[in-house]
Short mmCIF file of C-alpha atoms and ligand atoms in Angstrom, two decimals:
data_model
loop_
_atom_site.label_atom_id
_atom_site.label_comp_id
_atom_site.label_asym_id
_atom_site.label_seq_id
_atom_site.Cartn_x
_atom_site.Cartn_y
_atom_site.Cartn_z
CA MET L 1 -25.80 -144.50 -71.98
CA ALA L 2 -22.27 -143.25 -72.21
CA LEU L 3 -20.42 -141.68 -69.32
CA GLN L 4 -21.54 -138.12 -68.60
CA ILE L 5 -19.34 -135.69 -66.74
CA TYR L 6 -20.34 -132.36 -65.25
CA ASN L 7 -17.91 -129.86 -66.69
CA THR L 8 -17.42 -126.75 -64.56
CA LEU L 9 -16.33 -124.91 -67.70
CA THR L 10 -19.68 -125.34 -69.48
CA ARG L 11 -21.79 -125.79 -66.32
CA ARG L 12 -23.52 -128.87 -67.65
CA LYS L 13 -23.14 -132.59 -67.97
CA GLU L 14 -21.46 -133.63 -71.19
CA PRO L 15 -20.71 -137.01 -72.74
CA PHE L 16 -17.14 -137.94 -71.94
CA VAL L 17 -15.00 -137.97 -75.06
CA PRO L 18 -11.28 -138.08 -74.41
CA LEU L 19 -8.83 -136.39 -76.72
CA GLU L 20 -7.36 -139.72 -77.76
CA ALA L 21 -9.70 -142.72 -77.90
CA GLY L 22 -9.25 -145.09 -74.97
CA LYS L 23 -6.83 -142.83 -73.10
CA VAL L 24 -7.41 -140.36 -70.30
CA LYS L 25 -4.93 -137.78 -69.14
CA MET L 26 -5.93 -136.62 -65.69
CA TYR L 27 -4.32 -134.04 -63.42
CA VAL L 28 -5.39 -133.44 -59.84
CA CYS L 29 -4.06 -130.52 -57.80
CA GLY L 30 -2.27 -131.97 -54.81
CA VAL L 31 -1.72 -130.92 -51.23
CA THR L 32 0.46 -128.17 -49.91
CA VAL L 33 2.76 -130.19 -47.71
CA TYR L 34 3.00 -128.39 -44.40
CA ASP L 35 0.79 -130.50 -42.14
CA TYR L 36 -1.10 -133.79 -41.79
CA CYS L 37 -4.13 -134.36 -43.99
CA HIS L 38 -7.61 -134.04 -42.51
CA LEU L 39 -10.78 -135.80 -43.59
CA GLY L 40 -11.55 -132.97 -46.05
CA HIS L 41 -8.35 -133.76 -47.94
CA GLY L 42 -9.35 -137.40 -47.65
CA ARG L 43 -12.59 -136.57 -49.43
CA THR L 44 -10.87 -134.87 -52.33
CA TYR L 45 -8.36 -137.64 -52.98
CA VAL L 46 -10.82 -140.50 -52.44
CA VAL L 47 -13.19 -138.85 -54.92
CA TRP L 48 -10.58 -138.51 -57.67
CA ASP L 49 -9.20 -141.95 -56.96
CA THR L 50 -12.70 -143.36 -57.43
CA VAL L 51 -13.15 -141.47 -60.70
CA ARG L 52 -9.86 -142.90 -61.87
CA ARG L 53 -10.79 -146.44 -60.79
CA TYR L 54 -14.12 -146.22 -62.58
CA LEU L 55 -12.47 -144.99 -65.80
CA LEU L 56 -10.03 -147.91 -65.52
CA SER L 57 -12.95 -150.31 -65.06
CA ARG L 58 -14.49 -148.95 -68.26
CA GLY L 59 -11.32 -149.87 -70.11
CA TYR L 60 -9.57 -146.50 -70.34
CA ALA L 61 -5.83 -146.30 -69.94
CA VAL L 62 -5.65 -143.52 -67.36
CA MET L 63 -2.53 -141.45 -66.87
CA TYR L 64 -3.04 -139.86 -63.44
CA VAL L 65 -0.74 -137.11 -62.25
CA GLN L 66 -0.97 -135.28 -58.94
CA ASN L 67 1.49 -132.68 -57.73
CA PHE L 68 2.86 -131.75 -54.36
CA THR L 69 3.03 -128.04 -53.70
CA ASP L 70 6.35 -127.96 -51.87
CA VAL L 71 7.10 -124.24 -52.15
CA ASP L 72 4.68 -122.04 -50.28
CA ASP L 73 4.42 -119.43 -47.53
CA LYS L 74 2.75 -121.93 -45.22
CA ILE L 75 5.62 -124.40 -45.59
CA LEU L 76 8.11 -121.60 -44.99
CA ARG L 77 6.28 -120.59 -41.83
CA ARG L 78 6.12 -124.18 -40.58
CA ALA L 79 9.85 -124.61 -41.27
CA GLN L 80 10.58 -121.52 -39.18
CA GLN L 81 8.39 -122.85 -36.34
CA GLU L 82 9.99 -126.29 -36.40
CA GLY L 83 13.51 -124.93 -36.88
CA ALA L 84 13.77 -127.09 -40.00
CA THR L 85 14.35 -126.45 -43.66
CA MET L 86 11.46 -126.13 -46.10
CA GLU L 87 12.67 -129.35 -47.77
CA ALA L 88 12.60 -131.29 -44.49
CA VAL L 89 9.06 -130.09 -43.72
CA ALA L 90 7.90 -131.05 -47.22
CA GLU L 91 9.47 -134.53 -47.03
CA LYS L 92 7.89 -135.21 -43.66
CA TYR L 93 4.38 -134.37 -44.80
CA ILE L 94 4.74 -136.07 -48.18
CA ALA L 95 5.62 -139.29 -46.34
CA ALA L 96 2.60 -138.75 -44.05
CA TYR L 97 0.38 -138.13 -47.08
CA PHE L 98 1.35 -141.49 -48.56
CA GLU L 99 0.78 -143.32 -45.27
CA ASP L 100 -2.70 -141.85 -44.91
CA MET L 101 -3.77 -142.26 -48.52
CA ASP L 102 -2.45 -145.83 -48.70
CA ARG L 103 -4.68 -146.66 -45.76
CA LEU L 104 -7.65 -145.14 -47.60
CA ASN L 105 -6.68 -147.40 -50.52
CA VAL L 106 -6.04 -144.44 -52.82
CA LEU L 107 -4.00 -145.74 -55.76
CA ARG L 108 -0.60 -144.16 -56.24
CA ALA L 109 -0.48 -141.60 -59.05
CA ASP L 110 1.59 -142.32 -62.15
CA SER L 111 3.74 -139.41 -61.12
CA TYR L 112 3.97 -136.82 -58.36
CA PRO L 113 5.71 -133.76 -59.76
CA ARG L 114 6.92 -131.18 -57.27
CA ALA L 115 7.42 -127.49 -57.75
CA THR L 116 11.02 -127.75 -56.54
CA GLN L 117 11.73 -130.29 -59.29
CA THR L 118 10.07 -128.24 -62.03
CA MET L 119 11.95 -124.95 -61.70
CA PRO L 120 13.44 -124.84 -65.23
CA GLU L 121 10.03 -125.48 -66.82
CA ILE L 122 8.38 -122.91 -64.55
CA ALA L 123 10.98 -120.31 -65.49
CA ALA L 124 10.60 -121.16 -69.21
CA LEU L 125 6.84 -120.67 -69.02
CA ILE L 126 7.19 -117.32 -67.26
CA ASP L 127 9.74 -116.31 -69.86
CA GLN L 128 7.33 -117.20 -72.67
CA LEU L 129 4.51 -115.26 -71.03
CA THR L 130 6.77 -112.26 -70.71
CA SER L 131 7.94 -112.44 -74.31
CA ILE L 132 4.39 -112.57 -75.71
CA GLY L 133 3.36 -109.63 -73.58
CA TYR L 134 1.17 -111.42 -71.02
CA ALA L 135 3.54 -110.84 -68.14
CA TYR L 136 5.87 -108.13 -66.90
CA SER L 137 8.59 -107.95 -64.31
CA ALA L 138 8.56 -105.39 -61.54
CA ALA L 139 11.27 -104.99 -58.90
CA GLY L 140 12.20 -108.68 -58.75
CA ASP L 141 8.60 -109.96 -59.11
CA VAL L 142 6.86 -111.04 -62.30
CA TYR L 143 3.12 -110.52 -62.74
CA TYR L 144 0.53 -111.84 -65.15
CA SER L 145 -1.51 -109.14 -66.91
CA VAL L 146 -4.98 -110.45 -66.34
CA ARG L 147 -6.62 -107.96 -68.69
CA ARG L 148 -4.57 -109.24 -71.60
CA PHE L 149 -6.39 -112.60 -71.47
CA ALA L 150 -9.77 -111.93 -73.05
CA GLU L 151 -11.36 -115.11 -71.69
CA TYR L 152 -10.41 -114.46 -68.08
CA GLY L 153 -13.29 -115.60 -65.86
CA LYS L 154 -14.61 -118.26 -68.21
CA LEU L 155 -14.19 -121.10 -65.70
CA SER L 156 -15.45 -119.48 -62.52
CA GLY L 157 -17.89 -117.08 -64.11
CA LYS L 158 -16.21 -114.28 -62.15
CA HIS L 159 -15.63 -111.34 -64.40
CA LEU L 160 -13.29 -108.50 -63.70
CA ALA L 161 -16.03 -105.92 -63.70
CA GLU L 162 -17.78 -107.69 -60.81
CA LEU L 163 -14.58 -108.34 -58.94
CA GLU L 164 -13.55 -104.71 -59.03
CA ALA L 165 -15.40 -103.67 -55.90
CA GLY L 166 -13.63 -105.34 -52.98
CA ALA L 167 -10.39 -106.03 -54.75
CA SER L 168 -8.24 -103.20 -53.51
CA GLU L 169 -8.85 -104.03 -49.85
CA ARG L 170 -7.43 -107.50 -50.28
CA LEU L 171 -4.14 -106.38 -51.66
CA GLN L 172 -1.10 -105.52 -49.69
CA ASP L 173 0.04 -102.00 -50.53
CA GLU L 174 3.56 -103.05 -51.39
CA GLU L 175 2.45 -105.56 -53.98
CA LEU L 176 -0.17 -103.23 -55.30
CA ALA L 177 2.44 -100.60 -55.99
CA ARG L 178 4.34 -103.02 -58.22
CA LYS L 179 1.32 -104.20 -60.16
CA GLN L 180 0.09 -102.47 -63.26
CA ASP L 181 -3.42 -103.59 -62.36
CA PRO L 182 -4.79 -104.78 -59.01
CA PHE L 183 -6.01 -108.04 -60.63
CA ASP L 184 -2.60 -109.06 -61.87
CA PHE L 185 -1.18 -112.02 -59.98
CA ALA L 186 2.37 -113.07 -59.22
CA LEU L 187 4.16 -115.62 -61.41
CA TRP L 188 7.45 -115.08 -59.62
CA LYS L 189 8.10 -113.52 -56.22
CA GLY L 190 11.45 -111.94 -55.47
CA ALA L 191 13.06 -113.45 -52.37
CA LYS L 192 12.83 -111.69 -49.05
CA PRO L 193 15.84 -112.04 -46.74
CA GLY L 194 16.10 -115.50 -45.14
CA GLU L 195 13.70 -117.21 -47.54
CA SER L 196 14.52 -120.24 -49.70
CA ALA L 197 15.15 -118.93 -53.19
CA TRP L 198 15.92 -120.10 -56.70
CA GLU L 199 17.95 -118.21 -59.28
CA SER L 200 16.09 -116.86 -62.29
CA PRO L 201 16.43 -114.26 -65.02
CA TRP L 202 14.40 -111.94 -62.74
CA GLY L 203 16.64 -112.46 -59.73
CA ALA L 204 16.47 -114.88 -56.81
CA GLY L 205 12.97 -115.82 -55.77
CA ARG L 206 10.29 -118.47 -56.00
CA PRO L 207 7.34 -119.21 -58.24
CA GLY L 208 3.71 -118.39 -57.56
CA TRP L 209 1.39 -121.32 -56.87
CA HIS L 210 -0.64 -121.09 -60.09
CA ILE L 211 2.32 -121.18 -62.48
CA GLU L 212 3.63 -124.30 -60.73
CA CYS L 213 0.59 -126.29 -61.82
CA SER L 214 0.59 -124.89 -65.38
CA ALA L 215 4.22 -125.96 -65.76
CA MET L 216 3.70 -129.37 -64.16
CA VAL L 217 0.65 -130.20 -66.29
CA LYS L 218 2.54 -129.28 -69.45
CA LYS L 219 5.66 -131.19 -68.47
CA SER L 220 3.93 -134.37 -67.35
CA LEU L 221 0.87 -134.61 -69.59
CA GLY L 222 1.15 -132.10 -72.44
CA GLU L 223 -0.65 -128.97 -73.64
CA THR L 224 -4.22 -130.25 -73.50
CA ILE L 225 -5.38 -132.85 -71.01
CA ASP L 226 -8.72 -134.60 -70.56
CA ILE L 227 -9.59 -134.02 -66.91
CA HIS L 228 -8.29 -131.36 -64.55
CA ALA L 229 -9.67 -131.75 -61.06
CA GLY L 230 -9.55 -130.44 -57.52
CA GLY L 231 -11.63 -129.13 -54.63
CA GLU L 232 -14.19 -126.45 -55.45
CA ASP L 233 -12.15 -123.70 -53.81
CA LEU L 234 -9.59 -124.17 -56.58
CA GLN L 235 -11.97 -122.96 -59.30
CA PHE L 236 -11.04 -119.41 -58.50
CA PRO L 237 -8.45 -118.11 -58.62
CA HIS L 238 -6.20 -121.17 -58.96
CA HIS L 239 -7.71 -122.91 -61.99
CA GLU L 240 -8.84 -119.68 -63.60
CA ASN L 241 -5.22 -118.50 -63.43
CA GLU L 242 -3.87 -121.82 -64.68
CA ILE L 243 -6.10 -121.43 -67.75
CA ALA L 244 -4.96 -117.85 -68.29
CA GLN L 245 -1.30 -118.85 -68.11
CA SER L 246 -1.36 -122.06 -70.12
CA GLU L 247 -3.82 -121.02 -72.80
CA ALA L 248 -2.11 -117.68 -73.42
CA VAL L 249 1.02 -119.62 -74.35
CA THR L 250 -0.42 -122.59 -76.26
CA GLY L 251 -3.59 -121.14 -77.72
CA LYS L 252 -5.20 -124.50 -76.89
CA PRO L 253 -7.61 -125.53 -74.14
CA LEU L 254 -5.72 -126.61 -71.04
CA ALA L 255 -8.33 -129.24 -70.12
CA ARG L 256 -11.42 -130.62 -71.84
CA TYR L 257 -13.24 -131.32 -68.57
CA TRP L 258 -12.83 -129.31 -65.39
CA MET L 259 -14.15 -131.15 -62.38
CA HIS L 260 -14.56 -129.88 -58.82
CA ASN L 261 -15.62 -131.67 -55.68
CA ALA L 262 -17.65 -130.07 -52.92
CA PHE L 263 -16.32 -129.76 -49.39
CA LEU L 264 -16.52 -131.87 -46.34
CA ASN L 265 -18.12 -129.45 -43.90
CA VAL L 266 -18.48 -129.22 -40.17
CA VAL L 267 -21.52 -127.71 -38.49
CA ASN L 268 -20.40 -124.87 -36.23
CA GLN L 269 -21.99 -123.71 -32.99
CA ALA L 270 -24.30 -121.35 -34.81
CA GLY L 271 -25.62 -124.36 -36.73
CA THR L 272 -24.15 -123.43 -40.10
CA GLU L 273 -21.88 -125.60 -42.17
CA GLU L 274 -18.29 -124.55 -42.64
CA LYS L 275 -15.52 -126.18 -44.63
CA MET L 276 -13.31 -128.47 -42.56
CA SER L 277 -10.01 -126.62 -42.56
CA LYS L 278 -6.81 -126.02 -40.70
CA SER L 279 -7.46 -122.33 -40.35
CA LEU L 280 -10.91 -122.77 -38.75
CA GLY L 281 -9.50 -125.37 -36.35
CA ASN L 282 -12.54 -127.63 -36.95
CA PHE L 283 -10.63 -130.50 -38.48
CA LYS L 284 -10.01 -134.15 -37.67
CA THR L 285 -6.83 -135.55 -39.11
CA LEU L 286 -7.04 -138.83 -40.94
CA ARG L 287 -4.54 -140.39 -38.60
CA ASP L 288 -6.64 -139.48 -35.56
CA LEU L 289 -9.75 -140.93 -37.18
CA PHE L 290 -7.91 -144.15 -38.06
CA GLU L 291 -7.55 -144.72 -34.31
CA ASP L 292 -11.31 -145.05 -33.99
CA PHE L 293 -12.56 -146.16 -37.41
CA PRO L 294 -11.46 -148.67 -40.02
CA PRO L 295 -10.07 -146.65 -42.96
CA MET L 296 -12.60 -148.28 -45.27
CA ALA L 297 -15.46 -147.01 -43.12
CA LEU L 298 -14.13 -143.49 -43.77
CA ARG L 299 -13.83 -144.19 -47.48
CA LEU L 300 -17.37 -145.51 -47.57
CA PHE L 301 -18.60 -142.46 -45.64
CA LEU L 302 -16.96 -140.15 -48.17
CA LEU L 303 -18.47 -142.00 -51.14
CA LYS L 304 -21.99 -142.12 -49.72
CA THR L 305 -22.44 -138.58 -51.01
CA SER L 306 -21.84 -137.76 -54.65
CA TYR L 307 -18.81 -135.63 -55.20
CA ARG L 308 -20.61 -132.38 -56.12
CA ASN L 309 -22.72 -132.32 -52.95
CA PRO L 310 -21.38 -131.12 -49.62
CA ILE L 311 -21.00 -133.60 -46.77
CA ALA L 312 -21.74 -132.62 -43.19
CA PHE L 313 -19.28 -134.34 -40.90
CA SER L 314 -20.56 -136.05 -37.77
CA LEU L 315 -19.36 -138.94 -35.65
CA GLU L 316 -22.86 -140.46 -35.76
CA ALA L 317 -22.80 -140.54 -39.56
CA LEU L 318 -19.33 -142.07 -39.45
CA LYS L 319 -20.58 -144.77 -37.09
CA GLY L 320 -23.40 -145.55 -39.51
CA SER L 321 -20.85 -145.97 -42.28
CA GLU L 322 -18.75 -148.16 -40.03
CA GLN L 323 -21.76 -150.42 -39.54
CA ASN L 324 -22.29 -150.60 -43.32
CA TRP L 325 -18.64 -151.38 -43.83
CA ARG L 326 -18.52 -154.16 -41.21
CA GLU L 327 -21.38 -155.91 -43.00
CA MET L 328 -19.75 -155.50 -46.38
CA GLU L 329 -16.39 -156.64 -45.08
CA GLU L 330 -17.89 -159.79 -43.61
CA VAL L 331 -19.25 -160.63 -47.05
CA LEU L 332 -15.96 -159.78 -48.79
CA ARG L 333 -14.24 -162.25 -46.50
CA LEU L 334 -16.41 -165.15 -47.59
CA ALA L 335 -14.03 -166.40 -50.29
CA PRO L 336 -12.64 -169.25 -48.14
CA TRP L 337 -16.15 -170.28 -47.07
CA LEU L 338 -17.31 -170.32 -50.68
CA ALA L 339 -14.30 -172.39 -51.64
CA GLN L 340 -15.22 -174.79 -48.85
CA GLN L 341 -18.66 -175.06 -50.42
CA GLY L 342 -16.93 -176.05 -53.64
CA GLN L 343 -17.73 -172.76 -55.37
CA SER L 344 -15.41 -170.82 -57.62
CA VAL L 345 -14.59 -167.33 -56.40
CA ALA L 346 -12.34 -166.37 -59.25
CA GLY L 347 -14.12 -165.17 -62.22
CA ASP L 348 -17.69 -165.13 -63.37
CA ILE L 349 -19.58 -162.05 -62.43
CA LEU L 350 -23.20 -161.38 -63.10
CA PHE L 351 -23.64 -158.47 -65.42
CA ASP L 352 -27.26 -158.01 -64.68
CA PRO L 353 -28.87 -156.34 -62.87
CA TRP L 354 -26.28 -155.26 -60.30
CA VAL L 355 -23.46 -154.24 -62.59
CA ARG L 356 -25.85 -152.55 -64.97
CA ARG L 357 -27.37 -150.44 -62.20
CA PHE L 358 -23.98 -149.71 -60.68
CA ASN L 359 -22.63 -148.56 -64.04
CA GLU L 360 -25.74 -146.50 -64.74
CA ALA L 361 -25.19 -144.65 -61.48
CA MET L 362 -21.49 -144.13 -62.11
CA ASP L 363 -22.07 -143.12 -65.74
CA ASP L 364 -24.24 -140.31 -64.43
CA ASP L 365 -21.35 -138.06 -63.41
CA PHE L 366 -19.94 -140.63 -60.97
CA ASN L 367 -22.99 -140.87 -58.75
CA THR L 368 -21.28 -142.86 -56.02
CA ALA L 369 -24.25 -142.32 -53.69
CA ALA L 370 -26.51 -144.41 -55.93
CA ALA L 371 -23.78 -146.90 -56.86
CA LEU L 372 -22.92 -147.50 -53.24
CA ALA L 373 -26.58 -147.90 -52.30
CA GLU L 374 -26.75 -150.77 -54.83
CA LEU L 375 -23.66 -152.32 -53.37
CA ILE L 376 -24.86 -152.04 -49.78
CA ALA L 377 -28.14 -153.69 -50.82
CA LEU L 378 -26.34 -156.54 -52.59
CA GLY L 379 -24.07 -157.01 -49.58
CA LYS L 380 -27.09 -157.23 -47.26
CA GLN L 381 -28.71 -159.87 -49.44
CA LEU L 382 -25.56 -161.95 -49.53
CA ALA L 383 -24.98 -161.57 -45.80
CA GLY L 384 -28.56 -162.66 -45.11
CA ARG L 385 -28.20 -165.82 -47.20
CA TYR L 386 -24.80 -166.58 -45.68
CA HIS L 387 -26.12 -166.25 -42.14
CA ALA L 388 -29.04 -168.47 -42.98
CA ALA L 389 -26.62 -171.00 -44.46
CA ILE L 390 -24.44 -171.19 -41.39
CA HIS L 391 -27.57 -171.46 -39.26
CA GLY L 392 -28.73 -174.51 -41.12
CA THR L 393 -30.66 -173.26 -44.17
CA PRO L 394 -28.46 -174.29 -47.08
CA LEU L 395 -28.00 -171.91 -50.00
CA ALA L 396 -30.82 -172.41 -52.49
CA ASP L 397 -28.52 -171.79 -55.45
CA PRO L 398 -24.85 -171.93 -54.46
CA VAL L 399 -23.61 -171.25 -57.99
CA ARG L 400 -25.68 -168.12 -58.22
CA PHE L 401 -24.57 -167.05 -54.75
CA ALA L 402 -20.93 -167.43 -55.77
CA ARG L 403 -21.44 -165.41 -58.94
CA GLU L 404 -23.22 -162.66 -57.05
CA TRP L 405 -20.41 -162.69 -54.52
CA CYS L 406 -17.87 -162.24 -57.34
CA THR L 407 -19.97 -159.35 -58.65
CA PHE L 408 -20.00 -157.80 -55.20
CA ALA L 409 -16.22 -158.13 -54.79
CA PHE L 410 -15.67 -156.73 -58.30
CA LEU L 411 -17.84 -153.66 -57.67
CA CYS L 412 -16.33 -153.05 -54.23
CA ASP L 413 -12.95 -152.98 -55.90
CA ILE L 414 -14.08 -150.29 -58.36
CA LEU L 415 -14.99 -148.09 -55.40
CA GLY L 416 -11.67 -148.95 -53.78
CA LEU L 417 -13.31 -150.77 -50.87
CA LYS L 418 -11.21 -153.69 -49.80
CA ALA L 419 -11.32 -156.00 -46.81
CA GLY L 420 -8.40 -155.62 -44.45
CA GLU L 421 -6.57 -158.42 -42.77
CA PRO L 422 -9.04 -160.29 -40.58
CA GLU L 423 -8.88 -159.03 -37.03
CA VAL L 424 -9.53 -162.49 -35.63
CA ARG L 425 -6.33 -164.49 -35.56
CA PRO L 426 -6.35 -168.31 -35.87
CA SER L 427 -7.75 -169.63 -32.64
CA ALA L 428 -5.53 -171.40 -30.17
CA LEU L 429 -8.58 -173.05 -28.66
CA PRO L 430 -8.10 -176.85 -28.36
CA GLU L 431 -10.41 -178.88 -30.57
CA ALA L 432 -11.81 -180.76 -27.57
CA GLU L 433 -12.87 -177.45 -26.04
CA ILE L 434 -14.54 -176.36 -29.26
CA GLU L 435 -16.40 -179.67 -29.46
CA ALA L 436 -17.44 -179.32 -25.81
CA GLN L 437 -18.86 -175.87 -26.51
CA ILE L 438 -20.68 -177.19 -29.55
CA ALA L 439 -22.21 -179.91 -27.40
CA LEU L 440 -23.33 -177.34 -24.83
CA ARG L 441 -24.86 -175.29 -27.59
CA ARG L 442 -26.64 -178.35 -29.02
CA GLN L 443 -28.15 -178.88 -25.61
CA ALA L 444 -29.21 -175.24 -25.33
CA ARG L 445 -30.85 -175.48 -28.74
CA ALA L 446 -32.62 -178.68 -27.77
CA GLU L 447 -34.01 -176.75 -24.80
CA ARG L 448 -34.96 -173.95 -27.20
CA ASN L 449 -32.67 -171.65 -25.23
CA TRP L 450 -31.74 -169.59 -28.28
CA MET L 451 -30.11 -166.87 -26.25
CA GLU L 452 -27.65 -169.27 -24.71
CA ALA L 453 -27.03 -170.94 -28.09
CA ASP L 454 -26.28 -167.56 -29.65
CA ARG L 455 -24.07 -166.57 -26.76
CA ILE L 456 -21.94 -169.69 -27.28
CA ARG L 457 -21.73 -169.02 -31.03
CA LYS L 458 -20.65 -165.44 -30.38
CA GLN L 459 -18.15 -166.46 -27.72
CA LEU L 460 -16.52 -168.96 -30.09
CA LEU L 461 -16.48 -166.36 -32.87
CA ASP L 462 -14.66 -163.94 -30.58
CA GLN L 463 -12.06 -166.68 -30.20
CA GLY L 464 -11.77 -167.12 -33.97
CA ILE L 465 -14.09 -170.08 -34.44
CA VAL L 466 -17.03 -169.96 -36.85
CA LEU L 467 -19.82 -172.51 -36.37
CA ILE L 468 -21.62 -173.94 -39.39
CA ASP L 469 -25.00 -175.53 -38.77
CA HIS L 470 -26.31 -178.11 -41.20
CA LYS L 471 -29.78 -179.46 -41.80
CA ASP L 472 -28.91 -183.10 -41.73
CA LYS L 473 -25.68 -183.48 -39.80
CA PRO L 474 -24.10 -182.08 -36.64
CA THR L 475 -22.68 -178.57 -36.48
CA THR L 476 -19.16 -178.21 -37.85
CA TRP L 477 -16.68 -175.42 -37.35
CA ARG L 478 -13.81 -173.63 -39.04
CA HIS L 479 -11.21 -170.99 -38.23
CA ALA L 480 -12.55 -167.52 -38.91
CA ASP L 481 -9.85 -166.47 -41.34
CA LEU L 482 -9.48 -169.70 -43.27
P1 LIG K 501 -4.57 -127.71 -49.77
O1 LIG K 501 -3.44 -128.54 -49.27
O2 LIG K 501 -5.20 -126.86 -48.74
O3 LIG K 501 -4.16 -126.95 -51.01
O4 LIG K 501 -5.74 -128.67 -50.22
C1 LIG K 501 -5.56 -129.73 -51.10
C2 LIG K 501 -6.87 -130.13 -51.68
O5 LIG K 501 -7.79 -130.52 -50.65
C3 LIG K 501 -7.58 -129.04 -52.49
O6 LIG K 501 -8.10 -129.62 -53.68
C4 LIG K 501 -8.69 -128.59 -51.58
O7 LIG K 501 -9.81 -128.14 -52.30
C5 LIG K 501 -9.02 -129.88 -50.85
N1 LIG K 501 -9.68 -129.64 -49.56
C6 LIG K 501 -9.23 -128.92 -48.50
N2 LIG K 501 -10.17 -128.89 -47.52
C7 LIG K 501 -11.23 -129.62 -47.95
C8 LIG K 501 -12.51 -129.97 -47.39
N3 LIG K 501 -12.89 -129.56 -46.18
N4 LIG K 501 -13.33 -130.75 -48.13
C9 LIG K 501 -12.96 -131.18 -49.36
N5 LIG K 501 -11.78 -130.87 -49.94
C10 LIG K 501 -10.92 -130.10 -49.26
ZN1 LIG K 502 -3.08 -126.81 -59.20
#
């Protein structure tokens, strides 16, 4: 079966057919850079990174663009608090974003456009919208006339008639006075004293958030792209407004597939789930979590749930994922051991049944929950056989084991799960000491004192020495990271 993608625009799964065969143009709305990323941001960018990796694995050439929103009220406010410029605040948190996402093994985008570097294109787009009658200027601001765009609401299913009710309460009087209609939204905001501002035909000011993305998509990927993605809160108004802006100008669909991931939630004291967010104060930054968990355990945790289902955050669940990851990582690190067994670790993978089941899961709208379950099961099987082998039960079929191991490593890579540097450094333990411990363990085993034998094995492992038992010859050893 071909890849199926749930398209928010049509509210159903559709076969994935890119505009140009073999190529995928993908745009993901990026972070507003005024603070460190929390695990909720981690979810969003791990999800889209995994989608990208899977498309690559299926042979597509993926052009992946993700912006940084570096002009925004929140950045302005943070700059005022920190006594810094908006640019300095943005640079600081862009650098932090890369540090965090690199640790989560999120591939770098092909480009990272920024609003501040797209000003001429933003102004040109606003100018076009004004000249075709979809936008109007008012006292230094420019607004989009929502009612002019007949298809407004087609993405989110929110139609103006339903929105009417509460709308007026949400608007600030000042802005309302300038708008021809309460639903109109700002494309350009005239500068208030002391704010960073850019020159424009409408006076000094700065762009609205939605027009930034419309301009950046067009500049970096063209008029119609294949996949436009982001967190589910972006459906409305952000993506709805992007559609209204871009499609009014081009007359073409902005994106063929609109994809939205559900939130990472936190259960509050009343027992209900709420989005992890800065404003609710219920967040854990990625960098804090990295202190306690391997980054890959977090990545695995985020992929255990498929992207359209919410995740409830808990430390217990994270610990469970850490356990899964430690097992998988042990198996991923078996390459040197396999080489010692004379097995090739570079190449042959088994296409059946593991890859087939993995691909079936991923083809079903990127069902990482099912794909990962396959992978965890394969990892457990391999770990079991490896442990038996080093305890004296040789591998029944070493060639098959090696091929399954290659399959495992290959599939882990598609999900972006990679083993870190081994924590155990080469042991400084003298060989004579290792041999003495092995002799003590042999004695313990002869006395059927399995606890003591296991304790010695564990103690040596903590010092970087792995023992390998054999059926027909004495126990040998190797350095853990060889
Ligand atoms: P922001 O910087 O707030 O614009 O957020 C950047 C991206 O992270 C958007 O796509 C949001 O939808 C997403 N995001 C923010 N909080 C969460 C969360 N708790 N769970 C999942 N995604 C989130
Ligand atoms: Zn956007």
